[in-house]
Short mmCIF file of C-alpha atoms in Angstrom, two decimals:
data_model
loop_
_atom_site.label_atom_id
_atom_site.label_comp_id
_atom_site.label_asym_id
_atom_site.label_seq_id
_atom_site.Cartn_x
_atom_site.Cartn_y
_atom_site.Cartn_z
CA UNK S 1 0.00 0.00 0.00
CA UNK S 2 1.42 3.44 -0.79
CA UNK S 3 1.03 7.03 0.92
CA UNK S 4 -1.88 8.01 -0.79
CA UNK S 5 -4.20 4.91 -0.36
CA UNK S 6 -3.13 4.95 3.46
CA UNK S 7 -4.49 8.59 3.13
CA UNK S 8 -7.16 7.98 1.91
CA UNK S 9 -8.38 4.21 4.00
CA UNK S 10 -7.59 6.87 7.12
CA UNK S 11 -9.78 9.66 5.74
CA UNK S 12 -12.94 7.45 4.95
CA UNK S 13 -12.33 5.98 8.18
CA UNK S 14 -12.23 8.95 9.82
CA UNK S 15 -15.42 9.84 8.23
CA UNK S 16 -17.33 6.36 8.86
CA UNK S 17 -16.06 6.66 12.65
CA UNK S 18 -17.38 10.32 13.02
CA UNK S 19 -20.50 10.13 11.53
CA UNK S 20 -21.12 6.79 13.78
CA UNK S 21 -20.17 9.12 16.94
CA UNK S 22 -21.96 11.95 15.54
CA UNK S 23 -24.89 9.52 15.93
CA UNK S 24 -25.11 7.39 18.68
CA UNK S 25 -23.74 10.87 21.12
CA UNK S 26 -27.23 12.19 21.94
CA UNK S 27 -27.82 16.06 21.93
CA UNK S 28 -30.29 15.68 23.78
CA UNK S 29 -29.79 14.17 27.86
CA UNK S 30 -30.61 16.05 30.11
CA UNK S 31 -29.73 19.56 31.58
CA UNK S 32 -26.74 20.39 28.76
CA UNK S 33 -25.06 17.00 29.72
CA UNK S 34 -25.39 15.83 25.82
CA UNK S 35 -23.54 19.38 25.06
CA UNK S 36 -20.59 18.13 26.92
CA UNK S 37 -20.47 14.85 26.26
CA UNK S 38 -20.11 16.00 22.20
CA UNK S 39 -17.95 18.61 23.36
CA UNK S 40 -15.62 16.09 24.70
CA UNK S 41 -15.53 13.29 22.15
CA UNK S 42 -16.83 15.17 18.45
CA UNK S 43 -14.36 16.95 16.35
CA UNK S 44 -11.06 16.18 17.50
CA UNK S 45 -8.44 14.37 18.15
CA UNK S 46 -6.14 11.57 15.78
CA UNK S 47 -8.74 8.87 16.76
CA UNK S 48 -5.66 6.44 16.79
CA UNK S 49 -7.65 3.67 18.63
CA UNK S 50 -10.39 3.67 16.20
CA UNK S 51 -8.29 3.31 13.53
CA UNK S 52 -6.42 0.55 14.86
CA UNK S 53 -9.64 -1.28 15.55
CA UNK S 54 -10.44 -0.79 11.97
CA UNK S 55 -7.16 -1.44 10.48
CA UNK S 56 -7.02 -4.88 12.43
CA UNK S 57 -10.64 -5.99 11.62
CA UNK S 58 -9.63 -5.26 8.05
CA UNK S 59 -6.30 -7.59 8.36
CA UNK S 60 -8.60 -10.97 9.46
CA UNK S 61 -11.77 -10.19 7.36
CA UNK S 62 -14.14 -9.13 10.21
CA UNK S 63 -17.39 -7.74 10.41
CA UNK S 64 -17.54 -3.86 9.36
CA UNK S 65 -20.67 -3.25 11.91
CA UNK S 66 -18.73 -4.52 14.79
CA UNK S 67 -15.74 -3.17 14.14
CA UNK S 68 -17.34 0.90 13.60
CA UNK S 69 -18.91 0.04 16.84
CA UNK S 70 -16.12 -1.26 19.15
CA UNK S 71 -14.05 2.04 16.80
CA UNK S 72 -16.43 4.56 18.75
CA UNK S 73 -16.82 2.47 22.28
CA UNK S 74 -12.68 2.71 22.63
CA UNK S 75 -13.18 6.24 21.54
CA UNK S 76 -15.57 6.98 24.21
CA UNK S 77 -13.74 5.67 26.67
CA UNK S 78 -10.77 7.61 25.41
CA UNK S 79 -12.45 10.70 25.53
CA UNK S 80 -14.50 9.77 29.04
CA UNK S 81 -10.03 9.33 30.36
CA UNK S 82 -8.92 12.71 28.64
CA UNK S 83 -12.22 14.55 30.35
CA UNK S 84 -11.53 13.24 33.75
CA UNK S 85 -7.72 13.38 33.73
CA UNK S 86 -8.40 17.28 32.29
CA UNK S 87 -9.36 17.93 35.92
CA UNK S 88 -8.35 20.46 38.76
CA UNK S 89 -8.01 17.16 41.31
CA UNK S 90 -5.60 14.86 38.57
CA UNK S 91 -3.58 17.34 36.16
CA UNK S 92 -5.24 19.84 36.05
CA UNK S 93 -4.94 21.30 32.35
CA UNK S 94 -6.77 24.13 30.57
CA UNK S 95 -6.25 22.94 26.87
CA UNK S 96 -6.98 19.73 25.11
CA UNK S 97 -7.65 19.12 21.35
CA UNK S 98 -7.03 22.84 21.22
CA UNK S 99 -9.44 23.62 22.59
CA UNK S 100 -10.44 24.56 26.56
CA UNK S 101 -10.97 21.55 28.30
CA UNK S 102 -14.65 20.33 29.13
CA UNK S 103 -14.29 21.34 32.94
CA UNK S 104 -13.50 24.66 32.26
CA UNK S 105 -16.14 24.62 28.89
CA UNK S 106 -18.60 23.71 31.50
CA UNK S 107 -17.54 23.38 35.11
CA UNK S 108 -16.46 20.62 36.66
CA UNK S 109 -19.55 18.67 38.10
CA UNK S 110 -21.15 18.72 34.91
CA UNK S 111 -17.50 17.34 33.65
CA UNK S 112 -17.12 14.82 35.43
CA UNK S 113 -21.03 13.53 35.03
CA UNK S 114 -20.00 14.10 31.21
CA UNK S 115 -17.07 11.31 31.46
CA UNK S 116 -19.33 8.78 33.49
CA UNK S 117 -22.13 8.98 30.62
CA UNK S 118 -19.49 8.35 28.14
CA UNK S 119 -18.01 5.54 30.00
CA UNK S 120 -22.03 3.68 30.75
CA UNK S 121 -22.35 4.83 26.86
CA UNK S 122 -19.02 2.88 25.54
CA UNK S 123 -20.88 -0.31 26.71
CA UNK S 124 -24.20 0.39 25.55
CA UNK S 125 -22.48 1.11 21.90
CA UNK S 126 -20.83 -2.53 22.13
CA UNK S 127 -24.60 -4.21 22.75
CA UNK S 128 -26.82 -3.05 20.28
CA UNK S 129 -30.21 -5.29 20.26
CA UNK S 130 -28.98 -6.61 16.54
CA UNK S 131 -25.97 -7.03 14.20
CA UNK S 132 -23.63 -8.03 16.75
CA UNK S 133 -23.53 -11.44 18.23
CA UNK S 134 -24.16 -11.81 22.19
CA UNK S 135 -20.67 -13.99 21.76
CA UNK S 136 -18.96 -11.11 20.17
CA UNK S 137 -20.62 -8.65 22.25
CA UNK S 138 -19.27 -10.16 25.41
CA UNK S 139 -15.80 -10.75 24.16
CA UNK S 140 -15.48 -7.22 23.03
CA UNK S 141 -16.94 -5.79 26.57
CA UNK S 142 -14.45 -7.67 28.28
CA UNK S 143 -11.43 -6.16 26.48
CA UNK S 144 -12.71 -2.92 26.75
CA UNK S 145 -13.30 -3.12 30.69
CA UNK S 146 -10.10 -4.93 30.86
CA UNK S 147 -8.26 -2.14 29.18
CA UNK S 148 -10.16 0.91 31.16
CA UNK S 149 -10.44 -0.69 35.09
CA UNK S 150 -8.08 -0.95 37.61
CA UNK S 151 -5.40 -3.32 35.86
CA UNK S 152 -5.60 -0.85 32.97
CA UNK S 153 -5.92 2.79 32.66
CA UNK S 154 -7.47 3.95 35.71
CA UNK S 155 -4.44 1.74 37.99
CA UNK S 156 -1.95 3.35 35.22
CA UNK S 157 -3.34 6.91 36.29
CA UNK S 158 -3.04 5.99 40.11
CA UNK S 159 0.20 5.30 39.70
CA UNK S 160 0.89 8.67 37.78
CA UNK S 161 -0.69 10.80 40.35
CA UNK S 162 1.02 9.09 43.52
CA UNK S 163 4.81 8.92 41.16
CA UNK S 164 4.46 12.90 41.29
CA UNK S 165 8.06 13.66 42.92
CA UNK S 166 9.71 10.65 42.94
CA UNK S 167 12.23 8.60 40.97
CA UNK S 168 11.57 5.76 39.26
CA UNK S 169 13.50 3.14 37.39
CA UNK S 170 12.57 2.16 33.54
CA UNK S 171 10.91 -0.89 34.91
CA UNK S 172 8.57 0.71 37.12
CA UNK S 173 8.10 3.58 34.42
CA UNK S 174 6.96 1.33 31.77
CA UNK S 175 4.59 -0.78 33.67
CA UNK S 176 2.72 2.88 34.68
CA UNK S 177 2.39 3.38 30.70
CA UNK S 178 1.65 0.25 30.13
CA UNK S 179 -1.39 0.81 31.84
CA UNK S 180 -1.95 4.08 31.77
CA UNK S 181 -2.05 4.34 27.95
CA UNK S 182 -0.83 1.25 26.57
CA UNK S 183 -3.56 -1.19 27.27
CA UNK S 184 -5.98 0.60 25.84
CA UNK S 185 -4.52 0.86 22.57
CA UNK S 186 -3.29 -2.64 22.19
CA UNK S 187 -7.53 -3.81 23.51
CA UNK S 188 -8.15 -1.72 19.98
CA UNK S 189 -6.27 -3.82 18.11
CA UNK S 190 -7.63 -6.98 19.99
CA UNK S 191 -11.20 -5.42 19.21
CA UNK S 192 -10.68 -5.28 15.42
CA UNK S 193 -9.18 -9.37 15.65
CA UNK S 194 -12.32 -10.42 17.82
CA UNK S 195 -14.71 -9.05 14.76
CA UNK S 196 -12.85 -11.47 12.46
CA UNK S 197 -11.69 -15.24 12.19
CA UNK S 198 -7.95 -14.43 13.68
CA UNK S 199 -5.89 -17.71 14.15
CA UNK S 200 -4.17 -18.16 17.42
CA UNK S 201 -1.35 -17.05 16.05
CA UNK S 202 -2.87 -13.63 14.34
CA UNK S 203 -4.11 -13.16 17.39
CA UNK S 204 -0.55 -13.87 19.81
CA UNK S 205 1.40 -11.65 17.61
CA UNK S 206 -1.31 -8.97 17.06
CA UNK S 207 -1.52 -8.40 21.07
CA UNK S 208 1.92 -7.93 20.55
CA UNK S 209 2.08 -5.53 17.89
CA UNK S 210 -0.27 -3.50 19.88
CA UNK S 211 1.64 -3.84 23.10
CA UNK S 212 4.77 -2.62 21.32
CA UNK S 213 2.73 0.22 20.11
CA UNK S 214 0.98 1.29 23.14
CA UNK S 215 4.00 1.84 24.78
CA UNK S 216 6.04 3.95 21.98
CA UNK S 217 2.99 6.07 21.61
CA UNK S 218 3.61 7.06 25.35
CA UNK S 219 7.06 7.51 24.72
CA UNK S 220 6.99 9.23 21.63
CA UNK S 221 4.16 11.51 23.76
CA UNK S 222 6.77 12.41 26.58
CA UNK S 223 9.30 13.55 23.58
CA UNK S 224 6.84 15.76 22.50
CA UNK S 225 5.66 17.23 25.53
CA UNK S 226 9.55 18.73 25.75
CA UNK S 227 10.47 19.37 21.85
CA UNK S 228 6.95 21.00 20.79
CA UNK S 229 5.08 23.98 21.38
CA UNK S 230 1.41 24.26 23.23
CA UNK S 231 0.63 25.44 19.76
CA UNK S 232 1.50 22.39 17.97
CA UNK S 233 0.26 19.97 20.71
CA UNK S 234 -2.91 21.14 21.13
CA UNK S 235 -2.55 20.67 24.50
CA UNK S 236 -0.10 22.54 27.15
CA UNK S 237 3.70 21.48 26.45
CA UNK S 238 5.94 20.68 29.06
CA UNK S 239 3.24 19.70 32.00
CA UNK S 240 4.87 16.79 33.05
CA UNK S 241 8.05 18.36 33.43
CA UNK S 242 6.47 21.10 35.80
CA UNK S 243 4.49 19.02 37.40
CA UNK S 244 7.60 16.73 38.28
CA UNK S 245 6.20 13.74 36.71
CA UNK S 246 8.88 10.69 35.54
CA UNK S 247 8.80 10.41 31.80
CA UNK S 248 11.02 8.36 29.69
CA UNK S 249 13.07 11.41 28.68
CA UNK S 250 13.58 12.22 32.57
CA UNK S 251 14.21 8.94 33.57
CA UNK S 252 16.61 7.93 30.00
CA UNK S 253 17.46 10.83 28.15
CA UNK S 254 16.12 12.52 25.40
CA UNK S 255 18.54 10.50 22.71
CA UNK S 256 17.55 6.99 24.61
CA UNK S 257 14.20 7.62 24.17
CA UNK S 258 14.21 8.47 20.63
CA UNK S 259 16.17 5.03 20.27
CA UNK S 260 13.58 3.50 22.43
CA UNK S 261 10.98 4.79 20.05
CA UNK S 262 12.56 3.35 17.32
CA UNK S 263 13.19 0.09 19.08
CA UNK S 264 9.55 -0.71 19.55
CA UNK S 265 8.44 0.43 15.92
CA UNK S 266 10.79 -2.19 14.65
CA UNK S 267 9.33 -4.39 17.79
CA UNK S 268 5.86 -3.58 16.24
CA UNK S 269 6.63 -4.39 12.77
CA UNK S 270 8.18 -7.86 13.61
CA UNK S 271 4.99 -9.07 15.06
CA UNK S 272 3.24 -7.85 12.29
CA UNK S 273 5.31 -10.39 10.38
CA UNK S 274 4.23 -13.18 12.26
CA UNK S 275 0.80 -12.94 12.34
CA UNK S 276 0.75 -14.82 9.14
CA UNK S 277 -2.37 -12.41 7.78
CA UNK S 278 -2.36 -11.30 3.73
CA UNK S 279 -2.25 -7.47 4.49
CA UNK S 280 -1.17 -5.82 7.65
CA UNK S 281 -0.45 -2.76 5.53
CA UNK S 282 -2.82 -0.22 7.11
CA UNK S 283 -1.43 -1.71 11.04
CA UNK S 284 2.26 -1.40 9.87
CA UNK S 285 1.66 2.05 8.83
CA UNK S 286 -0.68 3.59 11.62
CA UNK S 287 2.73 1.95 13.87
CA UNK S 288 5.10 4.57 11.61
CA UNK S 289 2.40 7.60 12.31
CA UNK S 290 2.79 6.78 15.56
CA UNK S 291 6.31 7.26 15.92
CA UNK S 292 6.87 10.16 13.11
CA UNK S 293 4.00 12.14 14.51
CA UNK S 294 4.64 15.65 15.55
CA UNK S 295 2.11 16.33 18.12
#
């Protein structure tokens, strides 16, 4: 596959995934809390997760339905995280997506009650009354709620906030990202398989593709919190660094990390290779965008 049909698979992806969030984010709950909850999740971001879902469905043959689905569930729950972790009591950030952050777009109760409906809707998304089977529908709310509970994102996050300060070795570091951001984006990839007939095998190397990912997303996101501008981010540069936080470029170096980055694409790329699959070209090249991305 070549530049432009990449560009193009990601744009009308793009466009299925928005126009499925678009509808199944209701305007209309009550007391403004539909305002926020589009506010939070419509119109921004590199929906990375969705496209991973899709991209891996594509790879074993799975079921489009399923797959635009699980695409906007792992979205939600993304966006639910980013809402929540926007917050005065976790880090406490002004800017996301560009954009003010839904706390101070709305205030913070009304935030937070924004998140929870996202999270509840995530998992009414993945059971729809027909086109997926209860089978399916069960297997893909497990990975999600695997990815998002307390072995996932929400422990990851604990172990952010209470890390504040102190030291930690590389170990320690990566098992925070892990599953703090990691987790989630390899259960995307694991989404997309469970919509399709994936072999054992597809499926062992996959998880690993996606756990090699995860984690040079998160490093490639603590390069960029130090080498870009707020500007570029869309978000505010150098926050971990005041807030003290360890990031791979604190705890190895700027240089190592790069390496590191580069280490885990190739990591990425080599379990690509042995899922034995026809066509992992859209995977192998959202696993470049990931690491040549500038913000």
């Amino acid at each position: 596959m070549n530049a432009h049909d990449f560009e193009r698979w990601t744009a009308e992806s793009l466009t299925a995934v928005e126009a499925a969030l678009d509808e199944l984010v209701p305007a209309n709950a009550p007391a403004g809390l539909g305002e926020a909850m589009r506010y939070a999740v419509l119109g921004g971001g590199k929906r990375l997760r969705p496209l991973l879902v899709l991209a891996s469905c594509a790879a074993v043959g799975g079921e489009r339905f399923a797959a635009i689905r699980a695409a906007c569930a792992v979205e939600l729950i993304h966006a639910y995280s980013l809402v929540h972790d926007d917050m005065p009591c976790m880090d406490d950030d002004v800017m996301r997506r560009g954009k003010p952050t839904t706390h101070v777009a709305f205030g913070e109760a009304q935030a937070m009650l924004a998140g929870d409906a996202m999270q509840a809707l995530a998992f009414e998304v993945l059971t729809p009354d027909t086109g997926i089977a209860p089978a399916l529908q069960a297997r893909l709310c497990s990975l999600l709620a695997r990815s998002a509970g307390h072995d996932g994102m929400a422990g990851g996050q604990a172990i952010d906030l209470a890390s504040i300060g102190k030291q930690l070795d590389e170990c320690t570091l990566r098992d925070m990202h892990r599953r703090k951001t990691g987790v989630l984006l390899q259960a995307s990839v694991m989404m997309g398989a469970a919509c399709g007939p994936a072999s054992a095998q597809a499926t062992k190397s996959l998880s690993d593709y996606g756990a090699a990912l995860g984690l040079a997303f998160q490093v490639v996101d603590d390069i960029l919190d130090v080498t870009q501008a707020s500007e570029v981010l869309g978000k505010t540069a150098g926050k971990d660094q005041d807030a003290n936080k360890p990031t791979y470029v604190s705890v190895l170096g700027l240089g190592a990390a790069r390496a590191l980055a580069q280490q885990l694409r190739a990591e990425a790329k080599a379990a690509l290779a042995a899922t034995g699959l026809a066509d992992v070209s859209h995977l192998s090249l959202l696993a470049d965008s990931v690491v040549e991305r500038d913000n």
